[in-house]
mmCIF file of C-alpha atoms in Angstrom:
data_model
loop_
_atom_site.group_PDB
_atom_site.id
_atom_site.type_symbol
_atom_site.label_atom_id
_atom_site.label_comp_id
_atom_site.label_asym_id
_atom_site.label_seq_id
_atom_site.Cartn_x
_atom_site.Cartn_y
_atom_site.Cartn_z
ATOM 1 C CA UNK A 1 205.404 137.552 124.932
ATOM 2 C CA UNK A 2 203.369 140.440 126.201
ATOM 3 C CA UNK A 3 203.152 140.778 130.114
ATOM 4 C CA UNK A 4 199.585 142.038 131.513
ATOM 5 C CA UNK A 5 200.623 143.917 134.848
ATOM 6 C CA UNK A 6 198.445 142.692 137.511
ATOM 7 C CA UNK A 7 195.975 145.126 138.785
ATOM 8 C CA UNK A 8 197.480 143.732 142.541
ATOM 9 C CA UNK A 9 200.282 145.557 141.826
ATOM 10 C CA UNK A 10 198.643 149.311 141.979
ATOM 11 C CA UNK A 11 196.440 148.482 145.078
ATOM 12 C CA UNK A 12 197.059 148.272 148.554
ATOM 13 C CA UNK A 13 195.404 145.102 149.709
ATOM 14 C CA UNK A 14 195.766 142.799 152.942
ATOM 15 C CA UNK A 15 197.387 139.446 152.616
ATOM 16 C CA UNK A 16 194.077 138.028 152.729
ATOM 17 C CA UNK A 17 192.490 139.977 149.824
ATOM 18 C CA UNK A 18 196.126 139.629 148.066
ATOM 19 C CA UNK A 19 195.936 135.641 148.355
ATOM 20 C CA UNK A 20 191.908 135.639 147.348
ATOM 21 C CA UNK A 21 193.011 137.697 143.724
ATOM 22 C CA UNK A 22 196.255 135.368 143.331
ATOM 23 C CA UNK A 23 193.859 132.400 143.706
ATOM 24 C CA UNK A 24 191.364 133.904 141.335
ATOM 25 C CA UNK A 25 193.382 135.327 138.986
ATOM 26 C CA UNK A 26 195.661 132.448 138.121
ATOM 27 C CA UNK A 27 192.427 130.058 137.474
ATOM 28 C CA UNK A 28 192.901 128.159 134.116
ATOM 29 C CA UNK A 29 191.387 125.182 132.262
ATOM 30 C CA UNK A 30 193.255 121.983 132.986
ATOM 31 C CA UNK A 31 193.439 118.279 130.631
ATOM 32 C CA UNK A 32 193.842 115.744 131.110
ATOM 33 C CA UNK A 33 192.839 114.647 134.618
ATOM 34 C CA UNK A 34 193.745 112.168 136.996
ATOM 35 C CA UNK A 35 193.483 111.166 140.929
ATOM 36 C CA UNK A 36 193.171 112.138 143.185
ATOM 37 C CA UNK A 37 189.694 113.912 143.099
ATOM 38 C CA UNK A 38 187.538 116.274 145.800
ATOM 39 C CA UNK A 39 186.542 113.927 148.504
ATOM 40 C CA UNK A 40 182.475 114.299 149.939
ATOM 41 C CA UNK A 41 183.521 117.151 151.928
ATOM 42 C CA UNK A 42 185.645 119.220 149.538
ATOM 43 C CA UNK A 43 182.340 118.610 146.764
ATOM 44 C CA UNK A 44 180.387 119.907 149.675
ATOM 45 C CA UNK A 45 181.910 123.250 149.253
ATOM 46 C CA UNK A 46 182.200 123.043 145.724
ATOM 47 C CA UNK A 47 178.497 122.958 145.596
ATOM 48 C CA UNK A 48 178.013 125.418 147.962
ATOM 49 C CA UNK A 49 179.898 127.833 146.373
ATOM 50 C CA UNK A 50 177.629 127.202 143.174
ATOM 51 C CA UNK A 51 174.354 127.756 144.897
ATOM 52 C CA UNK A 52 175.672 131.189 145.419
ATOM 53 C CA UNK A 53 175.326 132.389 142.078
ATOM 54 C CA UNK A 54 173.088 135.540 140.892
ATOM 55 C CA UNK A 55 169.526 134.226 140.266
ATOM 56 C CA UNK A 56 166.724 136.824 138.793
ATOM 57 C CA UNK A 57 163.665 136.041 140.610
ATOM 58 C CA UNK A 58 165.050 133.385 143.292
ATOM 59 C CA UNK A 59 164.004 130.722 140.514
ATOM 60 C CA UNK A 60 167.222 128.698 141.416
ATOM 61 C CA UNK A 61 167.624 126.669 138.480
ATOM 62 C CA UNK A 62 170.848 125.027 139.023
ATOM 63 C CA UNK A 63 170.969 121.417 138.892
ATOM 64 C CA UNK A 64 173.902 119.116 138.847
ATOM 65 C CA UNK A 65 174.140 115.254 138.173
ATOM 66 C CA UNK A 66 177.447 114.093 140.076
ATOM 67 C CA UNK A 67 179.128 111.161 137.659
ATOM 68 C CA UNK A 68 182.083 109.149 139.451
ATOM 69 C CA UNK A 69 183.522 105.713 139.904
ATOM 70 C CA UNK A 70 181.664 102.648 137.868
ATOM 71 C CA UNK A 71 179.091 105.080 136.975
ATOM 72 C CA UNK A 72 181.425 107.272 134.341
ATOM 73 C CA UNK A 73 181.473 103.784 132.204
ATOM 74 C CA UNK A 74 178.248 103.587 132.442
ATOM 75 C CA UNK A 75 178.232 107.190 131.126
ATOM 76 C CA UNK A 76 180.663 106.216 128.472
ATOM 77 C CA UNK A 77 178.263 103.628 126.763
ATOM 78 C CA UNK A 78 175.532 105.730 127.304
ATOM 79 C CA UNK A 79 177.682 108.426 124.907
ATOM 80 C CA UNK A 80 178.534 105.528 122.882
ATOM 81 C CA UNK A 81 174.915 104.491 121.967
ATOM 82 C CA UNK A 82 174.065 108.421 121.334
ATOM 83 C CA UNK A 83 176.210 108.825 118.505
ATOM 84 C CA UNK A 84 175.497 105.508 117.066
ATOM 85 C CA UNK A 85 172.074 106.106 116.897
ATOM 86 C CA UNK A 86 172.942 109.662 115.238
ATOM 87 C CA UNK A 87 175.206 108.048 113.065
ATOM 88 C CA UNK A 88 173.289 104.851 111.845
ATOM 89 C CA UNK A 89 175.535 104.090 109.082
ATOM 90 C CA UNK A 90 179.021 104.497 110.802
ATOM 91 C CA UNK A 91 180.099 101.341 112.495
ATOM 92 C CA UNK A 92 180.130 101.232 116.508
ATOM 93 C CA UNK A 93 183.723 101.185 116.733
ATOM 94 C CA UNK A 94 184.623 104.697 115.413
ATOM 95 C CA UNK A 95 182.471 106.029 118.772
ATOM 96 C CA UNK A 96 184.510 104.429 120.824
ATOM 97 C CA UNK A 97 186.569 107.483 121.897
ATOM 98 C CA UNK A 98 183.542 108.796 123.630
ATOM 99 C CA UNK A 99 183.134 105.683 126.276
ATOM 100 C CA UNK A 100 187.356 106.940 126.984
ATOM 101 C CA UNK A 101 185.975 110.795 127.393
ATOM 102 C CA UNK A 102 184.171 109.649 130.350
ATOM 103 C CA UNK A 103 186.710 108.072 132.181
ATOM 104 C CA UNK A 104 189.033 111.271 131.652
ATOM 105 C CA UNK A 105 188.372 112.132 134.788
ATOM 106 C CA UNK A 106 187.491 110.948 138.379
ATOM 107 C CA UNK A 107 184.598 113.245 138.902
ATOM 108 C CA UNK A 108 182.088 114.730 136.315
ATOM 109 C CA UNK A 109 179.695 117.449 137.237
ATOM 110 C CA UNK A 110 176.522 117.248 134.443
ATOM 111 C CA UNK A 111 175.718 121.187 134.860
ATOM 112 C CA UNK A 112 172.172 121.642 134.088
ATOM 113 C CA UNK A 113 169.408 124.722 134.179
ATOM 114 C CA UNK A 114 165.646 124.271 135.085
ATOM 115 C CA UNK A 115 163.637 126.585 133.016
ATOM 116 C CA UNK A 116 160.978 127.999 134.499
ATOM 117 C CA UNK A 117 158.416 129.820 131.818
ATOM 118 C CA UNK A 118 157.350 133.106 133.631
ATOM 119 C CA UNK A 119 158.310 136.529 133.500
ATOM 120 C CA UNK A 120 161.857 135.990 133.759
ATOM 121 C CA UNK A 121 163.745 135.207 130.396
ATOM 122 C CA UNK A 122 165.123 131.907 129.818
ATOM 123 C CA UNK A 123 168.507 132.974 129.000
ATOM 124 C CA UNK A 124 168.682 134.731 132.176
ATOM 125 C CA UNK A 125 167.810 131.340 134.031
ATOM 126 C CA UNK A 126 170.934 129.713 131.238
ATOM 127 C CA UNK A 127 173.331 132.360 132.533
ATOM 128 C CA UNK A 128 172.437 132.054 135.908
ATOM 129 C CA UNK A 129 173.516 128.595 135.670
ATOM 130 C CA UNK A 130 176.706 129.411 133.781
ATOM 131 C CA UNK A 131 177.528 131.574 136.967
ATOM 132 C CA UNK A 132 177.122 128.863 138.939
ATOM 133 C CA UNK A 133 179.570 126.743 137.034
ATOM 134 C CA UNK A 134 182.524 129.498 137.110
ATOM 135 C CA UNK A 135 181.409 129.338 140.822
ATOM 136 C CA UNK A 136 182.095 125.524 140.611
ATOM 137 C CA UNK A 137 185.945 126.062 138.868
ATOM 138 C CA UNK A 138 186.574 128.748 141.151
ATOM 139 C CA UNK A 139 185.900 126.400 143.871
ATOM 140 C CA UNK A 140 187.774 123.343 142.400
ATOM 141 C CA UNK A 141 190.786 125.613 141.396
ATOM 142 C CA UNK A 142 191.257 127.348 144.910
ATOM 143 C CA UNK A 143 190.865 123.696 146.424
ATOM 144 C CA UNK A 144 193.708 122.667 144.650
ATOM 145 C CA UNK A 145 192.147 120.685 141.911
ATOM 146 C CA UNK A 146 191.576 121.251 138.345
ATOM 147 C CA UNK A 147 188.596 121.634 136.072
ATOM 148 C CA UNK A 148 187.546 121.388 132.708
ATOM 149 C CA UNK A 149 184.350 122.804 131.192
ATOM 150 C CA UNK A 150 183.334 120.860 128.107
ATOM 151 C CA UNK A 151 180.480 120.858 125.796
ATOM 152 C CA UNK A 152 179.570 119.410 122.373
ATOM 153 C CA UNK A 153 177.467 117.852 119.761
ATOM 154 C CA UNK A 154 176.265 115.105 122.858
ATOM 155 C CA UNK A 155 175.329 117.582 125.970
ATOM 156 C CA UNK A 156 172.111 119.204 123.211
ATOM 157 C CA UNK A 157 171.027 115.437 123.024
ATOM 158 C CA UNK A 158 167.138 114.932 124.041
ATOM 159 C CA UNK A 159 168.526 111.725 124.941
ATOM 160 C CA UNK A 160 171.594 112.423 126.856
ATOM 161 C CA UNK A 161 169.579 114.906 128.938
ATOM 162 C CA UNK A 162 166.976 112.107 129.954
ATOM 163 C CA UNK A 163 169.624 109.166 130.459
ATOM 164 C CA UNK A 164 171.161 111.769 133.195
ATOM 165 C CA UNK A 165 167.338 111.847 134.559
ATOM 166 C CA UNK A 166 166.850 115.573 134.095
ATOM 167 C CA UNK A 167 163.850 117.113 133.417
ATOM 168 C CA UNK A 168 162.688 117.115 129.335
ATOM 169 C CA UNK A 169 162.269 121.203 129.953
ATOM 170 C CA UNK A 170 165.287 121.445 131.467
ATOM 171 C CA UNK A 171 168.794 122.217 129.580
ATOM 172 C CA UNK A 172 172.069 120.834 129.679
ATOM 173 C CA UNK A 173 174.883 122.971 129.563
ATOM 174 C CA UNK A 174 177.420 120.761 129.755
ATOM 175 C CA UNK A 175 179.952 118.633 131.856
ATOM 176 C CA UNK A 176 182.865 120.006 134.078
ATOM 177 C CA UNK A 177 185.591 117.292 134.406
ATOM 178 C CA UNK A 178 187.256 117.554 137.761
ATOM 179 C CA UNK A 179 190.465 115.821 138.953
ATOM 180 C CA UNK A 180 194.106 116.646 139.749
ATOM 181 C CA UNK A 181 196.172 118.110 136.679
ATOM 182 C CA UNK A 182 198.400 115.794 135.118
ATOM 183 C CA UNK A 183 200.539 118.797 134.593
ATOM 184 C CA UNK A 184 201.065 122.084 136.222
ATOM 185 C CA UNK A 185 201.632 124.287 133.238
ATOM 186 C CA UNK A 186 201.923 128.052 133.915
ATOM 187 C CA UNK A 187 199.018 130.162 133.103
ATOM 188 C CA UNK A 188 198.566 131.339 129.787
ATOM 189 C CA UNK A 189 198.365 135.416 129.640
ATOM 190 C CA UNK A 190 195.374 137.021 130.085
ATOM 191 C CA UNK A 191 194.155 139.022 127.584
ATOM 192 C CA UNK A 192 194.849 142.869 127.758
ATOM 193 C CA UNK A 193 192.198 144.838 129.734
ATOM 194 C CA UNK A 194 191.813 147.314 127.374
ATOM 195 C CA UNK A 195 190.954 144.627 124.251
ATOM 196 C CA UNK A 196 187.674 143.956 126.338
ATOM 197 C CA UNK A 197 187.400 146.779 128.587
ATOM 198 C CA UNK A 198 185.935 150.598 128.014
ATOM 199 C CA UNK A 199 184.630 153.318 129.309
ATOM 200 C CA UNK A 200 180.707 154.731 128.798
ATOM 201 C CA UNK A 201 180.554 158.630 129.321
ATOM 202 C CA UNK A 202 176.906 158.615 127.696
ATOM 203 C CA UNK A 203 175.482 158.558 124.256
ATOM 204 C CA UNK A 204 177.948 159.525 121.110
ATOM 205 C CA UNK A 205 176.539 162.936 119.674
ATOM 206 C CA UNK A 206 175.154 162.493 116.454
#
């Protein structure tokens, strides 16, 4: 297996600054996930942390629909009548999976972007909320607690979007599922620098 050399390890940093990178650096995706979950005050931060992201033109289009408790089997029929009406001819039953997906974890984060027509592009509004969802796992992870960032054929349904009482012109990007891993797995590798990484020195001659 290859080894990527930390870029820690050819810096001088303080403990603090050392700790911050160890935290950020060993962030990964955890399933499944079980209790316990971020308390009121830990979510406090979590949030926080996501209204920090970069936002072209102070539009602030982050929204988030917090889904715990009885209300993630009320999400789970909600899923479950979704894909039956997609599927009219496929029986009830075989969407039954979907009411389990939302009791996979204790907390769900519905991660949403208000679009705002104007001069600013709507894709930069999308990514803006993106950021604010790393924001969100960065949070979770360096609380302790995992995350998982899922999307799928249900979170670009009209329907979905309006059960979850968002706007009609706003879009969903997704759910995080938040918990404690079931498992603590090592981090997988991270991918070489260089595969992703380069230099600019100006235009090529032609």
């Amino acid at each position: 297996m290859e080894t990527v050399a930390s870029p820690l390890a050819e810096t001088t940093q303080s403990p603090e600054t050392a700790a911050f990178f160890d935290t950020l650096l060993s962030r990964q995706s955890h399933w499944p996930l079980i209790e316990p979950a971020p308390g009121d005050a830990e979510l406090d931060l979590i949030f926080d942390a996501a209204l920090r992201a970069p936002d072209h033109g102070r539009l602030r289009p982050w929204r988030f629909a917090l889904i715990r408790g009885e209300a993630r089997a009320e999400l789970g029929e909600v899923l479950v009548d979704i894909a039956a009406a997609r599927e009219p001819g496929t029986p009830r039953s075989a969407h039954e999976h979907r009411r389990q997906r939302a009791l996979a974890a204790p907390v769900i984060i519905a991660l949403g972007a208000a679009l705002t027509p104007g001069s600013i592009p709507e894709s930069e509004q999308i990514l803006s909320a993106g950021a604010a969802a790393m924001n969100l796992l960065n949070a979770i992870h360096a609380l302790g607690y995992g995350g998982f960032w899922a999307t799928g054929v249900d979170s670009y349904d009209a329907t979905l979007k309006a059960a979850l009482d968002f706007e009609p012109t706003d879009a969903l990007i997704g759910f995080l599922f938040v918990g404690t891993p079931k498992s603590r797995e090592s981090a997988p590798p991270r991918a070489p620098r260089d595969n992703h990484v380069r230099e600019w020195f100006g235009p090529s001659s032609i």
